[in-house]
Coordinates of C-alpha atoms in Angstrom, one line a residue:
X103 CA 2.6 3.3 29.4
X104 CA 1.9 1.9 25.6
X105 CA 4.3 -1.1 24.7
X106 CA 6.1 0.4 21.5
X107 CA 4.5 -0.9 18.2
X108 CA 6.4 -2.8 15.6
X109 CA 5.7 -0.4 12.8
X110 CA 6.9 2.3 15.5
X111 CA 10.1 0.9 16.0
X112 CA 10.7 -0.2 12.4
X113 CA 10.4 3.9 11.4
X114 CA 12.3 5.2 14.3
X115 CA 9.8 6.8 16.7
X116 CA 9.3 3.4 19.6
X117 CA 10.4 7.1 21.7
X118 CA 6.4 8.5 20.7
X119 CA 4.8 5.3 22.2
X120 CA 7.2 5.1 25.5
X121 CA 5.8 8.4 26.0
X122 CA 2.0 7.6 25.0
X123 CA -0.7 6.8 27.5
X124 CA -2.9 4.5 25.0
X125 CA -3.9 1.2 26.2
X126 CA -1.8 -1.9 26.1
X127 CA -4.0 -3.3 23.2
X128 CA -3.8 -3.9 19.7
X129 CA -5.5 -2.9 16.9
X130 CA -5.8 0.6 18.6
X131 CA -7.6 3.3 16.0
X132 CA -5.6 5.4 18.1
X133 CA -2.4 3.8 17.3
X134 CA -3.2 3.4 13.3
X135 CA -3.7 7.4 13.2
X136 CA -0.2 7.8 15.1
X137 CA 1.6 5.3 12.4
X138 CA 0.2 6.4 9.3
X139 CA 1.1 9.8 10.5
X140 CA 4.8 9.2 11.1
X141 CA 5.0 7.4 7.7
X142 CA 3.4 10.3 5.9
X143 CA 6.3 12.5 7.7
X144 CA 9.2 10.1 6.9
X145 CA 8.5 10.0 2.9
X146 CA 7.7 13.8 3.4
X147 CA 11.7 13.6 4.6
X148 CA 12.7 11.1 1.9
X149 CA 11.0 13.5 -0.6
X150 CA 13.2 15.6 0.1
X151 CA 16.3 17.7 -0.1
X152 CA 18.7 17.9 2.5
X153 CA 18.2 20.9 3.3
X154 CA 19.7 22.2 7.2
X155 CA 15.5 21.7 8.4
X156 CA 15.8 17.8 7.2
X157 CA 19.2 17.4 8.8
X158 CA 17.3 18.5 12.5
X159 CA 15.0 16.4 11.5
X160 CA 16.4 13.1 10.5
X161 CA 19.6 13.8 13.8
X162 CA 15.5 13.9 16.1
X163 CA 14.9 10.6 14.6
X164 CA 18.3 9.4 15.7
X165 CA 18.1 11.0 19.1
X166 CA 14.3 8.8 19.5
X167 CA 15.5 6.3 18.0
X168 CA 19.0 4.8 19.7
X169 CA 19.1 7.5 22.8
X170 CA 21.6 6.2 24.7
X171 CA 24.1 6.7 22.0
X172 CA 22.8 10.7 22.6
X173 CA 22.1 10.8 26.3
X174 CA 24.7 14.0 26.5
X175 CA 23.2 16.4 24.4
X176 CA 23.4 19.3 26.2
X177 CA 19.5 20.2 24.9
X178 CA 17.9 16.6 24.9
X179 CA 19.9 14.7 27.3
X180 CA 17.4 14.4 30.3
X181 CA 14.8 13.3 27.8
X182 CA 17.1 10.8 26.6
X183 CA 17.4 9.3 30.2
X184 CA 14.2 9.3 30.4
X185 CA 13.8 7.4 27.9
X186 CA 16.1 4.9 28.6
X187 CA 15.4 3.9 31.9
X188 CA 11.6 3.8 29.9
X189 CA 12.6 1.3 28.2
X190 CA 13.4 -0.8 31.4
X191 CA 9.3 -1.3 31.5
X192 CA 8.8 -2.7 27.8
X193 CA 7.5 -6.2 28.3
X194 CA 9.3 -8.4 25.8
X195 CA 10.7 -11.3 26.0
X196 CA 12.7 -11.1 24.0
X197 CA 13.9 -7.9 25.7
X198 CA 14.1 -4.7 24.2
X199 CA 15.2 -4.4 20.8
X200 CA 16.4 -1.0 19.0
X201 CA 15.3 -0.5 14.8
X202 CA 17.8 -0.3 12.3
X203 CA 20.3 2.6 12.6
X204 CA 18.0 5.6 11.6
X205 CA 20.6 6.6 8.2
X206 CA 19.9 2.5 6.9
X207 CA 16.4 3.4 7.8
X208 CA 16.2 6.3 5.0
X209 CA 18.1 4.7 2.9
X210 CA 15.9 1.8 2.4
X211 CA 14.0 2.7 0.2
X212 CA 16.1 3.8 -2.0
X213 CA 17.4 0.5 -2.1
X214 CA 14.2 -1.0 -2.5
X215 CA 13.5 1.0 -5.6
X216 CA 16.7 0.1 -6.8
X217 CA 16.3 -3.6 -6.7
X218 CA 12.9 -3.2 -8.5
X219 CA 14.3 -1.7 -11.1
X220 CA 17.2 -4.8 -11.3
X221 CA 14.5 -7.5 -11.5
X222 CA 12.7 -5.4 -14.3
X223 CA 16.1 -5.5 -16.3
X224 CA 16.7 -9.1 -15.5
X225 CA 13.7 -9.8 -16.9
X226 CA 13.9 -8.1 -20.2
X227 CA 14.0 -10.7 -22.7
X228 CA 16.5 -8.6 -24.6
X229 CA 18.6 -7.6 -22.0
X230 CA 21.9 -9.8 -23.3
X231 CA 20.5 -9.8 -27.2
X232 CA 18.7 -6.5 -28.8
X233 CA 15.4 -7.6 -30.8
X234 CA 15.0 -7.9 -34.6
X235 CA 14.6 -4.9 -37.1
X236 CA 10.9 -7.1 -37.2
X237 CA 9.9 -7.1 -33.4
X238 CA 11.2 -4.2 -33.2
X239 CA 9.0 -2.6 -35.8
X240 CA 5.6 -4.8 -34.8
X241 CA 6.4 -3.1 -31.2
X242 CA 6.2 0.8 -32.9
X243 CA 3.1 -0.4 -34.8
X244 CA 1.4 -1.6 -30.8
X245 CA 3.1 2.0 -29.2
X246 CA 2.9 5.0 -32.0
X247 CA -0.3 6.0 -34.4
X248 CA -0.6 5.8 -38.5
X249 CA 0.4 9.3 -38.2
X250 CA 2.7 9.2 -36.4
X251 CA 4.7 7.3 -38.2
X252 CA 3.9 8.9 -41.4
X253 CA 6.2 11.6 -40.4
X254 CA 9.3 9.5 -39.5
X255 CA 11.2 7.4 -41.7
X256 CA 12.9 4.0 -41.3
X257 CA 16.0 3.8 -42.4
X258 CA 17.0 0.5 -39.8
X259 CA 19.3 2.6 -37.3
X260 CA 17.6 5.5 -36.3
X261 CA 14.2 7.7 -36.6
X262 CA 14.2 10.8 -39.2
X263 CA 12.2 13.8 -38.8
X264 CA 10.1 14.3 -42.7
X265 CA 10.5 17.7 -42.2
X266 CA 13.0 19.6 -42.2
X267 CA 12.7 21.8 -39.9
X268 CA 13.7 25.6 -41.2
X269 CA 17.5 26.7 -39.2
X270 CA 17.1 30.3 -37.2
X271 CA 19.6 33.1 -36.3
X272 CA 20.1 34.6 -33.3
X273 CA 21.1 37.5 -35.1
X274 CA 17.5 38.3 -36.0
X275 CA 16.7 38.6 -33.7
X276 CA 16.7 43.2 -32.9
X277 CA 16.8 42.9 -29.2
X278 CA 16.9 40.6 -26.4
X279 CA 13.9 38.8 -26.0
X280 CA 12.2 40.3 -22.5
X281 CA 9.2 37.9 -22.4
X282 CA 12.3 35.1 -21.5
X283 CA 13.0 37.0 -18.9
X284 CA 9.9 37.7 -17.4
X285 CA 8.3 34.4 -17.5
X286 CA 12.0 33.0 -16.2
X287 CA 12.1 35.5 -13.0
X288 CA 8.3 34.5 -12.7
X289 CA 8.7 31.2 -12.4
X290 CA 11.4 31.5 -9.6
X291 CA 9.2 33.8 -7.5
X292 CA 6.8 30.4 -7.4
X293 CA 9.7 28.7 -6.7
X294 CA 10.5 31.0 -3.4
X295 CA 6.8 30.4 -2.5
X296 CA 6.6 26.9 -2.7
X297 CA 9.7 26.6 -0.7
X298 CA 8.1 28.6 2.0
X299 CA 5.1 27.2 2.1
X300 CA 7.1 23.8 2.5
X301 CA 9.4 25.7 4.9
X302 CA 5.9 26.3 7.7
X303 CA 5.0 22.7 7.1
X304 CA 8.1 21.3 8.2
X305 CA 8.2 23.7 11.7
X306 CA 5.0 22.7 12.1
X307 CA 5.7 19.0 12.3
X308 CA 9.1 20.0 13.8
X309 CA 7.0 22.3 16.9
X310 CA 4.6 19.2 16.9
X311 CA 7.3 16.7 17.5
X312 CA 9.0 18.8 20.0
X313 CA 5.9 19.4 22.3
X314 CA 5.3 16.0 22.5
X315 CA 9.1 15.1 23.1

């Protein structure tokens, strides 16, 4: 039995290490490949909505992460009890330490992104006092080309288009714009195909993980 790798414990996948027959040697390419794969799985979960399949994946990870909390499960209970027996063979000086709660683990990425944004805001020199008009003008000159600036008229408060926008009347239309409906329908069909492809990918991932349990 391989000793759980710290990276796998941090991801909540230490149960996979307990069942692995890899040598208990650090720096194995096999371990690196496995860690990279499971990082990819976690990122895919974080980037998708909470569909039924995603929730099922999170439930499986929670079981692997804290088997003693779910060993009464009718389907996976026996396997989780077996995992707890494997933990007894872990050779850690401080004993086996469970990783963070799986729910906190999934929320960590969002917290990190939020802290980064807060740091950026705190470092903003104009956080408390807005820049002067001259500074704003200089920023505009550095950001937009002369052609773009020439199409804008500054009054010190807002920008106004120099060209008048001709109003249009829906009453002048003879009927419904069929092309809009056709385009909308095509977009819906494309989104459905995309969701179906995502579902197949997740189903394959679930099958792979269940095969390893």
